[in-house]
PDB file of C-alpha atoms in Angstrom:
ATOM      1  CA  MET A   1      28.536 -32.860  46.043  1.00  0.00           C
ATOM      2  CA  ASN A   2      27.978 -29.928  48.369  1.00  0.00           C
ATOM      3  CA  LYS A   3      24.696 -28.039  48.682  1.00  0.00           C
ATOM      4  CA  ILE A   4      25.791 -25.155  46.430  1.00  0.00           C
ATOM      5  CA  GLN A   5      26.699 -27.576  43.613  1.00  0.00           C
ATOM      6  CA  GLN A   6      23.363 -29.394  44.030  1.00  0.00           C
ATOM      7  CA  LEU A   7      21.406 -26.142  43.878  1.00  0.00           C
ATOM      8  CA  ALA A   8      23.373 -25.013  40.830  1.00  0.00           C
ATOM      9  CA  ALA A   9      22.688 -28.330  39.077  1.00  0.00           C
ATOM     10  CA  LEU A  10      18.971 -28.137  39.870  1.00  0.00           C
ATOM     11  CA  SER A  11      18.711 -24.561  38.573  1.00  0.00           C
ATOM     12  CA  VAL A  12      20.260 -25.578  35.239  1.00  0.00           C
ATOM     13  CA  LEU A  13      17.739 -28.385  34.568  1.00  0.00           C
ATOM     14  CA  PRO A  14      14.688 -26.150  33.811  1.00  0.00           C
ATOM     15  CA  VAL A  15      16.826 -23.977  31.515  1.00  0.00           C
ATOM     16  CA  ALA A  16      18.160 -27.035  29.664  1.00  0.00           C
ATOM     17  CA  ALA A  17      14.626 -28.451  29.339  1.00  0.00           C
ATOM     18  CA  ALA A  18      13.382 -25.139  27.956  1.00  0.00           C
ATOM     19  CA  LEU A  19      16.216 -25.016  25.423  1.00  0.00           C
ATOM     20  CA  ILE A  20      15.455 -28.533  24.260  1.00  0.00           C
ATOM     21  CA  ALA A  21      11.730 -27.696  23.883  1.00  0.00           C
ATOM     22  CA  LEU A  22      12.275 -24.529  21.846  1.00  0.00           C
ATOM     23  CA  PRO A  23      13.127 -26.112  18.485  1.00  0.00           C
ATOM     24  CA  ALA A  24       9.999 -28.317  18.576  1.00  0.00           C
ATOM     25  CA  GLN A  25       7.797 -25.345  19.468  1.00  0.00           C
ATOM     26  CA  ALA A  26       9.404 -23.193  16.758  1.00  0.00           C
ATOM     27  CA  ALA A  27       8.773 -25.906  14.156  1.00  0.00           C
ATOM     28  CA  GLU A  28       5.045 -25.892  14.999  1.00  0.00           C
ATOM     29  CA  ARG A  29       4.647 -22.164  14.351  1.00  0.00           C
ATOM     30  CA  PRO A  30       4.599 -21.239  10.665  1.00  0.00           C
ATOM     31  CA  THR A  31       6.936 -18.402   9.877  1.00  0.00           C
ATOM     32  CA  CYS A  32       6.174 -15.849   7.236  1.00  0.00           C
ATOM     33  CA  PRO A  33       8.559 -13.277   5.765  1.00  0.00           C
ATOM     34  CA  VAL A  34       7.516  -9.796   6.842  1.00  0.00           C
ATOM     35  CA  PRO A  35       9.007  -6.479   5.780  1.00  0.00           C
ATOM     36  CA  THR A  36      11.171  -4.457   8.098  1.00  0.00           C
ATOM     37  CA  LYS A  37      10.070  -0.930   9.031  1.00  0.00           C
ATOM     38  CA  ALA A  38      12.641   0.350   6.532  1.00  0.00           C
ATOM     39  CA  GLU A  39      11.114  -1.781   3.743  1.00  0.00           C
ATOM     40  CA  VAL A  40       7.601  -0.542   4.581  1.00  0.00           C
ATOM     41  CA  LYS A  41       8.907   3.032   4.406  1.00  0.00           C
ATOM     42  CA  ARG A  42      10.631   2.316   1.047  1.00  0.00           C
ATOM     43  CA  SER A  43       7.315   1.015  -0.288  1.00  0.00           C
ATOM     44  CA  PHE A  44       5.339   3.960   1.101  1.00  0.00           C
ATOM     45  CA  ASP A  45       7.879   6.416  -0.371  1.00  0.00           C
ATOM     46  CA  SER A  46       7.880   4.530  -3.735  1.00  0.00           C
ATOM     47  CA  LYS A  47      11.681   4.195  -3.631  1.00  0.00           C
ATOM     48  CA  ILE A  48      13.162   2.695  -6.790  1.00  0.00           C
ATOM     49  CA  ASP A  49      16.157   0.375  -7.005  1.00  0.00           C
ATOM     50  CA  LYS A  50      18.330   0.928 -10.095  1.00  0.00           C
ATOM     51  CA  PRO A  51      19.424  -1.677 -10.915  1.00  0.00           C
ATOM     52  CA  ALA A  52      16.720  -3.962  -9.568  1.00  0.00           C
ATOM     53  CA  ARG A  53      17.562  -6.234  -6.646  1.00  0.00           C
ATOM     54  CA  GLY A  54      18.301  -9.887  -7.289  1.00  0.00           C
ATOM     55  CA  ALA A  55      17.130 -13.276  -6.012  1.00  0.00           C
ATOM     56  CA  THR A  56      16.945 -12.155  -2.357  1.00  0.00           C
ATOM     57  CA  ALA A  57      14.971  -8.947  -2.962  1.00  0.00           C
ATOM     58  CA  ILE A  58      12.335 -10.164  -0.501  1.00  0.00           C
ATOM     59  CA  LYS A  59      13.937 -10.986   2.851  1.00  0.00           C
ATOM     60  CA  GLY A  60      13.151 -14.610   3.724  1.00  0.00           C
ATOM     61  CA  VAL A  61      12.307 -15.517   0.118  1.00  0.00           C
ATOM     62  CA  ARG A  62      14.585 -16.628  -2.689  1.00  0.00           C
ATOM     63  CA  VAL A  63      13.451 -16.083  -6.284  1.00  0.00           C
ATOM     64  CA  ASN A  64      15.901 -18.350  -8.103  1.00  0.00           C
ATOM     65  CA  HIS A  65      14.685 -17.607 -11.636  1.00  0.00           C
ATOM     66  CA  ILE A  66      14.468 -13.926 -12.528  1.00  0.00           C
ATOM     67  CA  PRO A  67      14.318 -13.390 -16.297  1.00  0.00           C
ATOM     68  CA  LYS A  68      16.856 -10.980 -17.807  1.00  0.00           C
ATOM     69  CA  GLY A  69      16.082  -7.449 -18.934  1.00  0.00           C
ATOM     70  CA  PHE A  70      14.836  -5.659 -15.823  1.00  0.00           C
ATOM     71  CA  THR A  71      16.208  -2.165 -15.305  1.00  0.00           C
ATOM     72  CA  TYR A  72      14.645  -1.210 -11.994  1.00  0.00           C
ATOM     73  CA  GLY A  73      12.492  -2.514  -9.175  1.00  0.00           C
ATOM     74  CA  GLY A  74      10.836  -1.711  -5.909  1.00  0.00           C
ATOM     75  CA  VAL A  75       9.465  -3.094  -2.673  1.00  0.00           C
ATOM     76  CA  VAL A  76       5.692  -3.419  -2.321  1.00  0.00           C
ATOM     77  CA  ALA A  77       4.623  -3.785   1.322  1.00  0.00           C
ATOM     78  CA  GLY A  78       1.622  -3.118   3.481  1.00  0.00           C
ATOM     79  CA  LYS A  79      -0.361  -4.227   6.524  1.00  0.00           C
ATOM     80  CA  HIS A  80      -4.146  -4.241   6.810  1.00  0.00           C
ATOM     81  CA  ASP A  81      -7.030  -6.357   8.078  1.00  0.00           C
ATOM     82  CA  GLY A  82      -4.694  -8.591  10.110  1.00  0.00           C
ATOM     83  CA  ILE A  83      -2.490  -9.532   7.151  1.00  0.00           C
ATOM     84  CA  THR A  84       0.912  -8.426   5.886  1.00  0.00           C
ATOM     85  CA  GLU A  85       1.726  -8.194   2.181  1.00  0.00           C
ATOM     86  CA  TYR A  86       5.399  -8.113   1.210  1.00  0.00           C
ATOM     87  CA  GLY A  87       6.819  -8.348  -2.268  1.00  0.00           C
ATOM     88  CA  TYR A  88       9.076  -7.005  -4.950  1.00  0.00           C
ATOM     89  CA  GLN A  89       8.335  -5.823  -8.465  1.00  0.00           C
ATOM     90  CA  TRP A  90      10.902  -6.003 -11.267  1.00  0.00           C
ATOM     91  CA  LEU A  91      10.312  -3.787 -14.338  1.00  0.00           C
ATOM     92  CA  ASP A  92      11.923  -2.661 -17.575  1.00  0.00           C
ATOM     93  CA  ASP A  93      11.859   0.824 -19.114  1.00  0.00           C
ATOM     94  CA  ARG A  94       9.039   0.169 -21.587  1.00  0.00           C
ATOM     95  CA  PRO A  95       5.725   1.966 -20.954  1.00  0.00           C
ATOM     96  CA  ASN A  96       2.769   0.003 -19.524  1.00  0.00           C
ATOM     97  CA  ALA A  97       0.955   0.127 -22.863  1.00  0.00           C
ATOM     98  CA  ASP A  98       3.832  -1.615 -24.687  1.00  0.00           C
ATOM     99  CA  VAL A  99       2.979  -5.308 -25.215  1.00  0.00           C
ATOM    100  CA  LYS A 100       6.691  -6.105 -24.881  1.00  0.00           C
ATOM    101  CA  GLN A 101       6.909  -4.588 -21.387  1.00  0.00           C
ATOM    102  CA  ARG A 102       8.556  -6.986 -18.959  1.00  0.00           C
ATOM    103  CA  SER A 103       7.401  -6.977 -15.364  1.00  0.00           C
ATOM    104  CA  LEU A 104       7.437  -9.530 -12.586  1.00  0.00           C
ATOM    105  CA  TRP A 105       5.854  -9.190  -9.171  1.00  0.00           C
ATOM    106  CA  VAL A 106       6.434 -11.783  -6.449  1.00  0.00           C
ATOM    107  CA  ARG A 107       4.585 -11.333  -3.164  1.00  0.00           C
ATOM    108  CA  VAL A 108       4.231 -13.162   0.139  1.00  0.00           C
ATOM    109  CA  VAL A 109       1.041 -12.640   2.112  1.00  0.00           C
ATOM    110  CA  CYS A 110       1.030 -13.477   5.810  1.00  0.00           C
ATOM    111  CA  TRP A 111      -2.633 -14.358   6.268  1.00  0.00           C
ATOM    112  CA  PRO A 112      -3.193 -16.530   9.355  1.00  0.00           C
ATOM    113  CA  LYS A 113      -6.517 -17.930   8.052  1.00  0.00           C
ATOM    114  CA  ALA A 114      -5.064 -19.164   4.744  1.00  0.00           C
ATOM    115  CA  SER A 115      -4.923 -22.938   4.496  1.00  0.00           C
ATOM    116  CA  LYS A 116      -6.627 -23.907   1.215  1.00  0.00           C
ATOM    117  CA  LEU A 117      -6.136 -22.811  -2.373  1.00  0.00           C
ATOM    118  CA  ALA A 118      -9.853 -22.014  -2.801  1.00  0.00           C
ATOM    119  CA  GLN A 119      -9.566 -19.297  -0.119  1.00  0.00           C
ATOM    120  CA  LEU A 120      -7.478 -17.147  -2.471  1.00  0.00           C
ATOM    121  CA  LYS A 121     -10.631 -16.263  -4.449  1.00  0.00           C
ATOM    122  CA  ASN A 122     -11.880 -14.322  -1.420  1.00  0.00           C
ATOM    123  CA  GLY A 123      -8.511 -13.274  -0.056  1.00  0.00           C
ATOM    124  CA  PRO A 124      -8.308  -9.894   1.689  1.00  0.00           C
ATOM    125  CA  PHE A 125      -5.533  -8.648  -0.607  1.00  0.00           C
ATOM    126  CA  ASP A 126      -5.145  -4.918  -1.269  1.00  0.00           C
ATOM    127  CA  MET A 127      -3.868  -5.472  -4.792  1.00  0.00           C
ATOM    128  CA  GLY A 128      -3.780  -8.555  -6.951  1.00  0.00           C
ATOM    129  CA  THR A 129      -7.080 -10.179  -6.093  1.00  0.00           C
ATOM    130  CA  PHE A 130      -8.287 -13.356  -7.763  1.00  0.00           C
ATOM    131  CA  SER A 131     -11.472 -11.762  -9.062  1.00  0.00           C
ATOM    132  CA  GLY A 132     -11.540 -12.966 -12.669  1.00  0.00           C
ATOM    133  CA  ASP A 133     -12.079 -16.364 -14.216  1.00  0.00           C
ATOM    134  CA  THR A 134      -9.742 -18.561 -12.204  1.00  0.00           C
ATOM    135  CA  GLU A 135      -8.584 -22.107 -12.718  1.00  0.00           C
ATOM    136  CA  THR A 136      -6.560 -24.535 -10.642  1.00  0.00           C
ATOM    137  CA  VAL A 137      -3.555 -25.954 -12.483  1.00  0.00           C
ATOM    138  CA  LYS A 138      -0.109 -27.325 -11.770  1.00  0.00           C
ATOM    139  CA  ILE A 139       2.686 -24.885 -12.667  1.00  0.00           C
ATOM    140  CA  GLY A 140       6.310 -25.262 -11.632  1.00  0.00           C
ATOM    141  CA  GLY A 141       5.481 -28.343  -9.574  1.00  0.00           C
ATOM    142  CA  ARG A 142       2.911 -26.487  -7.461  1.00  0.00           C
ATOM    143  CA  GLN A 143      -0.881 -26.579  -7.451  1.00  0.00           C
ATOM    144  CA  VAL A 144      -1.824 -22.940  -8.113  1.00  0.00           C
ATOM    145  CA  LEU A 145      -4.855 -20.768  -8.657  1.00  0.00           C
ATOM    146  CA  THR A 146      -4.339 -18.743 -11.815  1.00  0.00           C
ATOM    147  CA  GLN A 147      -6.068 -16.171 -13.982  1.00  0.00           C
ATOM    148  CA  GLU A 148      -5.320 -13.795 -16.817  1.00  0.00           C
ATOM    149  CA  GLY A 149      -3.926 -10.469 -15.653  1.00  0.00           C
ATOM    150  CA  ASP A 150      -6.487  -7.701 -15.536  1.00  0.00           C
ATOM    151  CA  GLY A 151      -6.179  -3.964 -15.988  1.00  0.00           C
ATOM    152  CA  ALA A 152      -4.896  -3.291 -12.471  1.00  0.00           C
ATOM    153  CA  LEU A 153      -2.256  -6.015 -12.666  1.00  0.00           C
ATOM    154  CA  GLY A 154      -1.388  -5.522 -16.317  1.00  0.00           C
ATOM    155  CA  ASP A 155      -1.410  -8.098 -19.093  1.00  0.00           C
ATOM    156  CA  GLY A 156      -0.018 -11.528 -18.400  1.00  0.00           C
ATOM    157  CA  ARG A 157      -0.670 -14.359 -15.970  1.00  0.00           C
ATOM    158  CA  TYR A 158      -1.368 -14.143 -12.245  1.00  0.00           C
ATOM    159  CA  ALA A 159      -0.842 -17.200 -10.031  1.00  0.00           C
ATOM    160  CA  GLY A 160      -0.958 -17.944  -6.315  1.00  0.00           C
ATOM    161  CA  TRP A 161      -0.739 -20.789  -3.839  1.00  0.00           C
ATOM    162  CA  VAL A 162      -0.755 -21.528  -0.122  1.00  0.00           C
ATOM    163  CA  GLU A 163       2.867 -22.379   0.692  1.00  0.00           C
ATOM    164  CA  ARG A 164       1.887 -23.531   4.185  1.00  0.00           C
ATOM    165  CA  LYS A 165      -0.812 -22.556   6.666  1.00  0.00           C
ATOM    166  CA  GLY A 166      -0.841 -18.786   6.987  1.00  0.00           C
ATOM    167  CA  VAL A 167       1.575 -18.157   4.096  1.00  0.00           C
ATOM    168  CA  VAL A 168       0.401 -17.311   0.570  1.00  0.00           C
ATOM    169  CA  VAL A 169       2.680 -16.631  -2.410  1.00  0.00           C
ATOM    170  CA  THR A 170       1.528 -14.817  -5.556  1.00  0.00           C
ATOM    171  CA  VAL A 171       3.308 -14.175  -8.846  1.00  0.00           C
ATOM    172  CA  MET A 172       2.302 -11.804 -11.638  1.00  0.00           C
ATOM    173  CA  ALA A 173       4.265 -12.217 -14.865  1.00  0.00           C
ATOM    174  CA  SER A 174       3.708  -9.891 -17.818  1.00  0.00           C
ATOM    175  CA  THR A 175       2.847 -11.434 -21.200  1.00  0.00           C
ATOM    176  CA  PRO A 176       6.462 -11.731 -22.454  1.00  0.00           C
ATOM    177  CA  LEU A 177       7.374 -13.663 -19.266  1.00  0.00           C
ATOM    178  CA  VAL A 178       4.465 -16.129 -19.263  1.00  0.00           C
ATOM    179  CA  PRO A 179       6.558 -18.801 -21.061  1.00  0.00           C
ATOM    180  CA  GLU A 180       8.982 -18.669 -18.090  1.00  0.00           C
ATOM    181  CA  LEU A 181       6.278 -18.761 -15.396  1.00  0.00           C
ATOM    182  CA  SER A 182       6.886 -22.435 -14.625  1.00  0.00           C
ATOM    183  CA  LYS A 183      10.607 -21.793 -13.947  1.00  0.00           C
ATOM    184  CA  ILE A 184       9.786 -18.679 -11.912  1.00  0.00           C
ATOM    185  CA  ILE A 185       7.284 -20.488  -9.680  1.00  0.00           C
ATOM    186  CA  GLU A 186       9.465 -23.570  -9.318  1.00  0.00           C
ATOM    187  CA  GLY A 187      12.405 -21.387  -8.260  1.00  0.00           C
ATOM    188  CA  ILE A 188      10.626 -19.599  -5.385  1.00  0.00           C
ATOM    189  CA  LYS A 189      11.834 -20.859  -1.996  1.00  0.00           C
ATOM    190  CA  LEU A 190      10.806 -19.650   1.456  1.00  0.00           C
TER     191      LEU A 190
END
């Protein structure tokens, strides 16, 4: 081997070592779905999707069980206090006061300090706080914190869990959808 070939071989080794190390380093860092600038703008501008988006409405999240009957939807996104909230809300055309109104809101919160379910009671969420009478139960195969929906969230059931360190998922299902909450929660994949 001549000197040029030896130098070329030596210069490739650090690059190869770095490439081999990247997957292990990437696996250590939790990833959390965050909205694009366009999605944040859609949320800020209250843009409506007619018809509502489907299972991949939230980039990086798959909602495999979306009940039928939604006519429109919209992105809900924001950043504050070192966290990012990113979700989608599916709705029908009934007014909020109608007990048959169907609405579903799935949200991912990128909150670096989140690691335990109990932390959700004091979570720095803009909307959808766990401020009522909460209980810890198993729904859809997950251990979740849950409470009855309040005035701000609407009637129904609100649930949340820590998917992995730094990643929280919440679901708000209106009263007509509560019987399907187990399927909804079970079908959420990040």
